[in-house]
Every structure is written in structure tokens, then in C-alpha cells.
CSV table of C-alpha atoms in Angstrom, one decimal:
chain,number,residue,atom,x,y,z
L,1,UNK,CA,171.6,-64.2,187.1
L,2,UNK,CA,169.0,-61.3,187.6
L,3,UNK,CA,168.9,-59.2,184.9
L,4,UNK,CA,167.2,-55.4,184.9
L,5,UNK,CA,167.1,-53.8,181.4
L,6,UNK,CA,166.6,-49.9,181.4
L,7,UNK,CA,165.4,-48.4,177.9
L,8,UNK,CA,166.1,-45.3,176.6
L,9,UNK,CA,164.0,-42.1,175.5
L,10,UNK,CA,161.1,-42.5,173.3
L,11,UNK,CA,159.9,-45.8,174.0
L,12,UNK,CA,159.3,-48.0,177.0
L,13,UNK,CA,160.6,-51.8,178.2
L,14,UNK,CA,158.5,-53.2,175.5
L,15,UNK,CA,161.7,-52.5,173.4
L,16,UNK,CA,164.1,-55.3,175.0
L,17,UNK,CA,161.4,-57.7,174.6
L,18,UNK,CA,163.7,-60.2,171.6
L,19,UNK,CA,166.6,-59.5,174.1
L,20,UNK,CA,164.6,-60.4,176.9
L,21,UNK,CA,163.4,-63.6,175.2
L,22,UNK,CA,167.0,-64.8,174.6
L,23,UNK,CA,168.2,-64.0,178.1
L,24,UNK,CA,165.2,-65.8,179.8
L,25,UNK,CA,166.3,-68.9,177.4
L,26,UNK,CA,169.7,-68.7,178.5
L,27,UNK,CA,168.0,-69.3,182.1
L,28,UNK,CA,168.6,-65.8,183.6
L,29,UNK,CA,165.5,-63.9,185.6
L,30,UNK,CA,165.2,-61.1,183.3
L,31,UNK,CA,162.7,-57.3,184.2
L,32,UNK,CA,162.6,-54.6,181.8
L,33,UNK,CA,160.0,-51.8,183.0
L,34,UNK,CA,159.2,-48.7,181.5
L,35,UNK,CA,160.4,-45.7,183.2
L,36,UNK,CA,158.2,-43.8,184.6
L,37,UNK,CA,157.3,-40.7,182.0
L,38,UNK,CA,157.3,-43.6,179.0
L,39,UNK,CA,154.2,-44.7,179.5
L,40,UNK,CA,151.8,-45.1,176.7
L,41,UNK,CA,148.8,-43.9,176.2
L,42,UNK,CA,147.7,-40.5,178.0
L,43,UNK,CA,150.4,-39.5,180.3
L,44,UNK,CA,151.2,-36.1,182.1
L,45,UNK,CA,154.6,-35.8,181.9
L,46,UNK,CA,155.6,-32.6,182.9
L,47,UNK,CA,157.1,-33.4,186.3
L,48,UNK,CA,158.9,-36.1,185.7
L,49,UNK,CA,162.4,-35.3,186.0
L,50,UNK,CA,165.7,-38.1,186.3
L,51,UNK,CA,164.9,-38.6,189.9
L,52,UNK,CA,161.1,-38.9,189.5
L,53,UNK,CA,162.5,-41.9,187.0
L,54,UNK,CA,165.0,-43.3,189.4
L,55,UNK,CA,163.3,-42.9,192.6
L,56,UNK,CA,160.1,-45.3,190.6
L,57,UNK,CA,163.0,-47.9,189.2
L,58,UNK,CA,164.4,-49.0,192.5
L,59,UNK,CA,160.8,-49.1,194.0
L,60,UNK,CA,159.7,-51.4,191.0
L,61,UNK,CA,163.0,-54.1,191.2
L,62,UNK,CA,162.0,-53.9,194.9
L,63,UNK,CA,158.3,-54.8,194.5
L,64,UNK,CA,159.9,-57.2,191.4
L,65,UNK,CA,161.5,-59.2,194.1
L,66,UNK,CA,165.0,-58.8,193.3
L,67,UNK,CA,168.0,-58.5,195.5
L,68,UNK,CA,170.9,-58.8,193.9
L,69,UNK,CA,171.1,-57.6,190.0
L,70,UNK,CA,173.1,-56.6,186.5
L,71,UNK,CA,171.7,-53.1,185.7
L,72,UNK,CA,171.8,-52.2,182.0
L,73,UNK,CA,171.5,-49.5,180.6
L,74,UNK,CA,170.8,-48.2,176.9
L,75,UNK,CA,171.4,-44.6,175.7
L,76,UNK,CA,169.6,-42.1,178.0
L,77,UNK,CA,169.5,-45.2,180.5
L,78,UNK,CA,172.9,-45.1,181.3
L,79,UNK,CA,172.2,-41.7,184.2
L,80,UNK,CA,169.6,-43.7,185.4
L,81,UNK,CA,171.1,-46.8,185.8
L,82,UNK,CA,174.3,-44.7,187.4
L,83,UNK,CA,172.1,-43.1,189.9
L,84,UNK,CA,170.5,-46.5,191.3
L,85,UNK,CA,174.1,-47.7,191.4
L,86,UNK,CA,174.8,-44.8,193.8
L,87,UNK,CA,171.9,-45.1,195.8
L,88,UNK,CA,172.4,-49.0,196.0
L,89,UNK,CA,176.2,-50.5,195.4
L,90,UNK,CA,175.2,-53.5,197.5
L,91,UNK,CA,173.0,-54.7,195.4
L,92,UNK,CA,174.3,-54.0,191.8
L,93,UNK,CA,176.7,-56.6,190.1
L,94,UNK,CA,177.2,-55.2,187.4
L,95,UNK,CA,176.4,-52.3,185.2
L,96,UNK,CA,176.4,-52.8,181.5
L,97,UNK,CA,176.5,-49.6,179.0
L,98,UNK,CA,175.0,-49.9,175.6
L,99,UNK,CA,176.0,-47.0,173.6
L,100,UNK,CA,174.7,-45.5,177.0
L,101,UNK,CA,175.9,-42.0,178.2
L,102,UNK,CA,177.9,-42.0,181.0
L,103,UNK,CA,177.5,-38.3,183.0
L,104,UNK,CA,180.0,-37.1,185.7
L,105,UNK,CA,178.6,-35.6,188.8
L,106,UNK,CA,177.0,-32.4,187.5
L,107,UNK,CA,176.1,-32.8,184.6
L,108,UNK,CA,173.0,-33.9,182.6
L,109,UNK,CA,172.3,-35.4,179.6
L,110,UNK,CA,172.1,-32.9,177.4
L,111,UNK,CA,175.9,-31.8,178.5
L,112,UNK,CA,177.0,-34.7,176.6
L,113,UNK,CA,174.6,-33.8,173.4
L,114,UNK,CA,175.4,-32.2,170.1
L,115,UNK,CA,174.7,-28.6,170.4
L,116,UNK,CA,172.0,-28.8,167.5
L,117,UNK,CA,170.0,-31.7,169.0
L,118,UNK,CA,169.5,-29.9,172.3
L,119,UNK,CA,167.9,-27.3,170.5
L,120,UNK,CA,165.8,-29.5,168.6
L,121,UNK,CA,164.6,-31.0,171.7
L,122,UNK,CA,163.9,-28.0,173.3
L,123,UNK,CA,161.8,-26.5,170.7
L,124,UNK,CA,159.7,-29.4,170.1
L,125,UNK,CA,159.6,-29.4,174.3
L,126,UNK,CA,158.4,-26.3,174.4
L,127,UNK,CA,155.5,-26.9,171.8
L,128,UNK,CA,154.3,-29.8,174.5
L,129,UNK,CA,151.7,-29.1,176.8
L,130,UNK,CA,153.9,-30.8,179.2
L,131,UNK,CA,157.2,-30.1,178.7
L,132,UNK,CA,157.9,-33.2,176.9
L,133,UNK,CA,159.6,-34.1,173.7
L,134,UNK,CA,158.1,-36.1,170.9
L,135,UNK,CA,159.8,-37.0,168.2
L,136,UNK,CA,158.6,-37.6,164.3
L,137,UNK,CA,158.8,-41.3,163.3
L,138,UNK,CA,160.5,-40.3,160.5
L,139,UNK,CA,163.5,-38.6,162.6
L,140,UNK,CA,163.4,-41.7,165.5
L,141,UNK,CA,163.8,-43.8,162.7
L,142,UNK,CA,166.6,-42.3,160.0
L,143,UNK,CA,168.4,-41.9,163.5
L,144,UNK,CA,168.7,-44.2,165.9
L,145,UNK,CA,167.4,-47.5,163.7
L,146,UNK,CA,168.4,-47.4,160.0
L,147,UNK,CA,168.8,-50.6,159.8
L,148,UNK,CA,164.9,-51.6,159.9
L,149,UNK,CA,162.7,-53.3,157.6
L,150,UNK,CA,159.8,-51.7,156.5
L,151,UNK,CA,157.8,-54.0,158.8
L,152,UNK,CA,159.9,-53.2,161.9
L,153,UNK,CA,160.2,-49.7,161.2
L,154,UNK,CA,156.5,-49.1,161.1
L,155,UNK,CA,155.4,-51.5,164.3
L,156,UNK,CA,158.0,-49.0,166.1
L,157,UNK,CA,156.4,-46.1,164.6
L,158,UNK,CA,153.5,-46.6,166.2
L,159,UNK,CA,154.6,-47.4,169.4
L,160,UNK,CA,157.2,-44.4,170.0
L,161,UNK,CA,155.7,-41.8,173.0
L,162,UNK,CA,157.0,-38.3,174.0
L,163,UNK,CA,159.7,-38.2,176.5
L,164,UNK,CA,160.1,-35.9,179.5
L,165,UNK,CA,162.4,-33.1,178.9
L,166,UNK,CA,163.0,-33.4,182.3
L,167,UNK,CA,165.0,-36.4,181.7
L,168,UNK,CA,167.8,-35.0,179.5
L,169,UNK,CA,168.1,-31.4,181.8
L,170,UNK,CA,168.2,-32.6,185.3
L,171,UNK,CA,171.8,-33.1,186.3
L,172,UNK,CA,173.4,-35.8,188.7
L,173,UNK,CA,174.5,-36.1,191.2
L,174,UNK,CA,177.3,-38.7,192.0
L,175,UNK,CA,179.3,-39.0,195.4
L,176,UNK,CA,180.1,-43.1,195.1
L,177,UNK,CA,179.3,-44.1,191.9
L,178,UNK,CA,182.8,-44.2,190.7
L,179,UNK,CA,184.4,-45.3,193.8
L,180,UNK,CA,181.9,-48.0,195.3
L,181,UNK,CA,183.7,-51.2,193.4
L,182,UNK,CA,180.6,-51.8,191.1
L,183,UNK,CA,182.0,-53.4,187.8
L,184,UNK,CA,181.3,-52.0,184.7
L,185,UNK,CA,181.0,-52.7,181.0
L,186,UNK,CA,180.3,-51.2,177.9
L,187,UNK,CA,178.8,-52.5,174.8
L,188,UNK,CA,179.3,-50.5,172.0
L,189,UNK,CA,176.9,-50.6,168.6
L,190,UNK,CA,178.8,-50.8,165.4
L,191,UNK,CA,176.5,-49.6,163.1
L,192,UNK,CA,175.1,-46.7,165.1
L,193,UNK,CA,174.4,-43.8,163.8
L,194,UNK,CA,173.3,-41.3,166.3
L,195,UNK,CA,175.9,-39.5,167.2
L,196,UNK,CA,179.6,-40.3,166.4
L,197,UNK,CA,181.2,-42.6,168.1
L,198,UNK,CA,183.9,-40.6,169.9
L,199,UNK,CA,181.1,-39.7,172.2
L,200,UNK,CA,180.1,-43.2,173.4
L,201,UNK,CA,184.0,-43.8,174.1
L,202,UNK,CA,184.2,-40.7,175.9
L,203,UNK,CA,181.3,-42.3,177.8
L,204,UNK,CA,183.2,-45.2,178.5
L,205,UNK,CA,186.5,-44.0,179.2
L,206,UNK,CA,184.9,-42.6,182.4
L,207,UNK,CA,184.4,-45.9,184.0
L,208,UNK,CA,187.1,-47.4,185.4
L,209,UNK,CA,188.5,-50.0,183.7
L,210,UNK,CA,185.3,-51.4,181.9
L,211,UNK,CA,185.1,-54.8,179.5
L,212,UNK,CA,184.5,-53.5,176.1
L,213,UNK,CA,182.2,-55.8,173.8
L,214,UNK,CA,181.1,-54.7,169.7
L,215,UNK,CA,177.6,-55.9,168.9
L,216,UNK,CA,176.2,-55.2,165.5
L,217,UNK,CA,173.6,-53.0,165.4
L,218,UNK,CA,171.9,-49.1,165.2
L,219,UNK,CA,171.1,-47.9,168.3
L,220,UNK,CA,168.4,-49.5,168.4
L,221,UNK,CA,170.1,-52.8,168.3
L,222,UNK,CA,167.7,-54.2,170.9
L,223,UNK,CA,165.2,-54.0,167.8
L,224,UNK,CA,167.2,-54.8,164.9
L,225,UNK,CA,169.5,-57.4,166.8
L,226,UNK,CA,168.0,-58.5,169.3
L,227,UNK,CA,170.0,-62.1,168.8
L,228,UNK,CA,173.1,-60.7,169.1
L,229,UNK,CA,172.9,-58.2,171.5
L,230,UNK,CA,171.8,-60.5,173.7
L,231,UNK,CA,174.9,-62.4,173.3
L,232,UNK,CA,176.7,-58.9,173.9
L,233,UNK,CA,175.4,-58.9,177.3
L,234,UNK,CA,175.9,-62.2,178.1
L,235,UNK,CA,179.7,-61.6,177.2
L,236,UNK,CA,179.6,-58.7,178.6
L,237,UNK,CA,178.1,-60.1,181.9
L,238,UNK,CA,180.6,-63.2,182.2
């Protein structure tokens, strides 16, 4: 099985790296690229919107040889994985959720997004040069992976990057995603913290008919679980 992993905001495909390990042991061909925007080191992000994202993923599993794939997608990976999905149903198996928003056509991120936290992230936007978003450490970690070690905790620290505001305020647009045929699944985190859970089920109650799979886990699971979500998406991908 060809797998293509999709990250979410504020870090890049370096993140699915024990997952990655685990699938390629299974024997499945496994890519997980950093979006375009994620990049580290210095990067102007200030035109990269969900498209620009998109539009650089499906060029990338091109170039990466593969024709037929699972797409999954974690948190703010879930629109992007949607949106290569629509563009090409033929060649997508499966897509696979992980505590991933799912967006109806319209809508962006930030829709879906406690009221608070899209203020947060557009202040902080709009004290960027480049209309991006960067996060404390401190705040990335107390919210998405609380259950780190110290040692974890701080090789993440210091590899978190900005991420395009761009990305959570450009809305989709879906014609066939929900009516091509694609399979779907959804693997929730049991120990995230987030946002409640009632969101990531609203998420997934907008797929039709998904296989539900619990993986322990923040949501950064990838991270702190790497071991058993792996399994998650093997189970979720069977």
C-alpha cells in the first residue's frame, strides 16, 4: 500500500517520521512532505494560501512516483487532503482523518475553530511580517502534546515554524468530494486536548459512513505514539 501522510500547522513531515518507520516495516511505500509554507528555515510565507498548499502536494506525489494512494490527514491536514481528493478521486483509496477537520464546501478552517483561538491567531498573524502565525513553544506544547517528556518536548520546541494564516482563512471549495465513492476513516486521539472532542465528531459525522478507530494519544500522537498510531492506521486502512 502507498501511503501519503499530510502534517498539520506548525511543523512539517518530519513529524510522522516514528509512524513512518513503523509503516515502511509493515512493508507499505510510505511519503510524508512538508507542505509548502512549513518549511524551515527562512521562508516567505505570505502568499501561501490552502491552494498554494494543495496545488504543491499533488505535484510532489506526482514527481514521488505514486499512482494510486491512502491520503491522511492530521488536524489542519484534513482540507488539504479533502481538496486533493476532489481534484483526484481516481487515484485516492482511502482518506484517513486523524483528529483532522473535516470543512463543508465554503468554509475554512477557522469556521470550525473556537472563537478565542481565531483571534489568537490573528493577532499573532498580524504581528508577522508575512502574515503568518507562530506560536510560543510553550502554548504548542500545553496544547496539542501534553503528554511529552521533557526530552521530546524540547526536540519539538525547536523545530516548530510559523504557519501561513492563509491556510486556516481560505475556504473550499468542494463539488465531488462527498459524492465521488472515496472511503473514509477517522481516527480519533483519546487523550487530546486541543479542542473538545465534540468538534472532531462533528468532523466525522460529515463523511459518509467512515470506520471509526481510538488511538491513544494528544494531538500530537504522531510524536508521543508514534507505535500505536501507526497501528491506528493500519486498522484504519484494512
Amino acid at each position: 500500500m502507498k501511503i501519503v501522510l499530510v502534517h498539520g500547522g506548525w511543523q512539517g513531515g518530519w513529524a510522522w517520521d516514528g509512524v513512518a518507520e513503523q509503516l515502511s516495516a509493515a512493508g507499505h511505500e510510505v511519503f510524508a512532505p512538508t507542505l509548502r509554507g512549513q518549511e524551515d528555515g527562512d521562508v516567505d510565507r505570505s502568499g501561501v494560501t490552502l491552494t498554494t498548499m494543495v496545488d504543491d502536494l499533488i505535484d510532489r506525489i506526482e514527481r514521488h512516483g505514486f499512482d494510486r494512494f491512502v491520503l491522511v490527514g492530521h488536524s489542519g491536514g484534513g482540507p488539504v487532503i479533502q481538496l486533493v481528493a476532489e481534484q483526484q478521486p481516481e487515484r485516492v483509496e482511502r482518506t484517513v482523518f486523524v483528529d483532522a477537520w473535516v470543512l463543508s464546501d465554503g468554509e475554512c478552517i477557522n469556521d470550525l475553530l473556537p472563537d478565542e483561538l481565531v483571534g489568537a491567531v490573528t493577532a499573532l498573524a498580524g504581528q508577522s511580517t508575512d502574515n503568518s502565525v507562530t506560536l510560543p513553544p510553550e502554548m504548542f506544547l500545553g496544547a496539542f502534546m501534553q503528554d511529552a517528556d521533557e526530552t521530546l518536548a524540547a526536540s519539538v520546541a525547536a523545530r516548530i515554524v510559523p504557519s501561513p494564516l492563509g491556510w486556516l482563512t481560505e475556504p473550499v471549495r468542494l463539488t465531488r468530494f462527498f459524492t465521488s465513492g472515496v472511503p473514509s476513516s477517522y481516527v480519533f486521539l483519546q487523550q487530546d486536548q486541543a479542542v473538545p472532542k465534540t468538534a472532531y465528531e462533528q468532523s466525522a459525522h460529515r463523511l459518509a459512513d467512515p470506520r471509526i478507530v481510538e488511538c491513544p494519544g494528544s494531538h500530537e500522537a504522531m510524536l508521543t505514539h508514534p507505535v500505536e498510531l501507526a497501528k491506528a492506521l493500519l486498522e484504519a486502512t484494512a
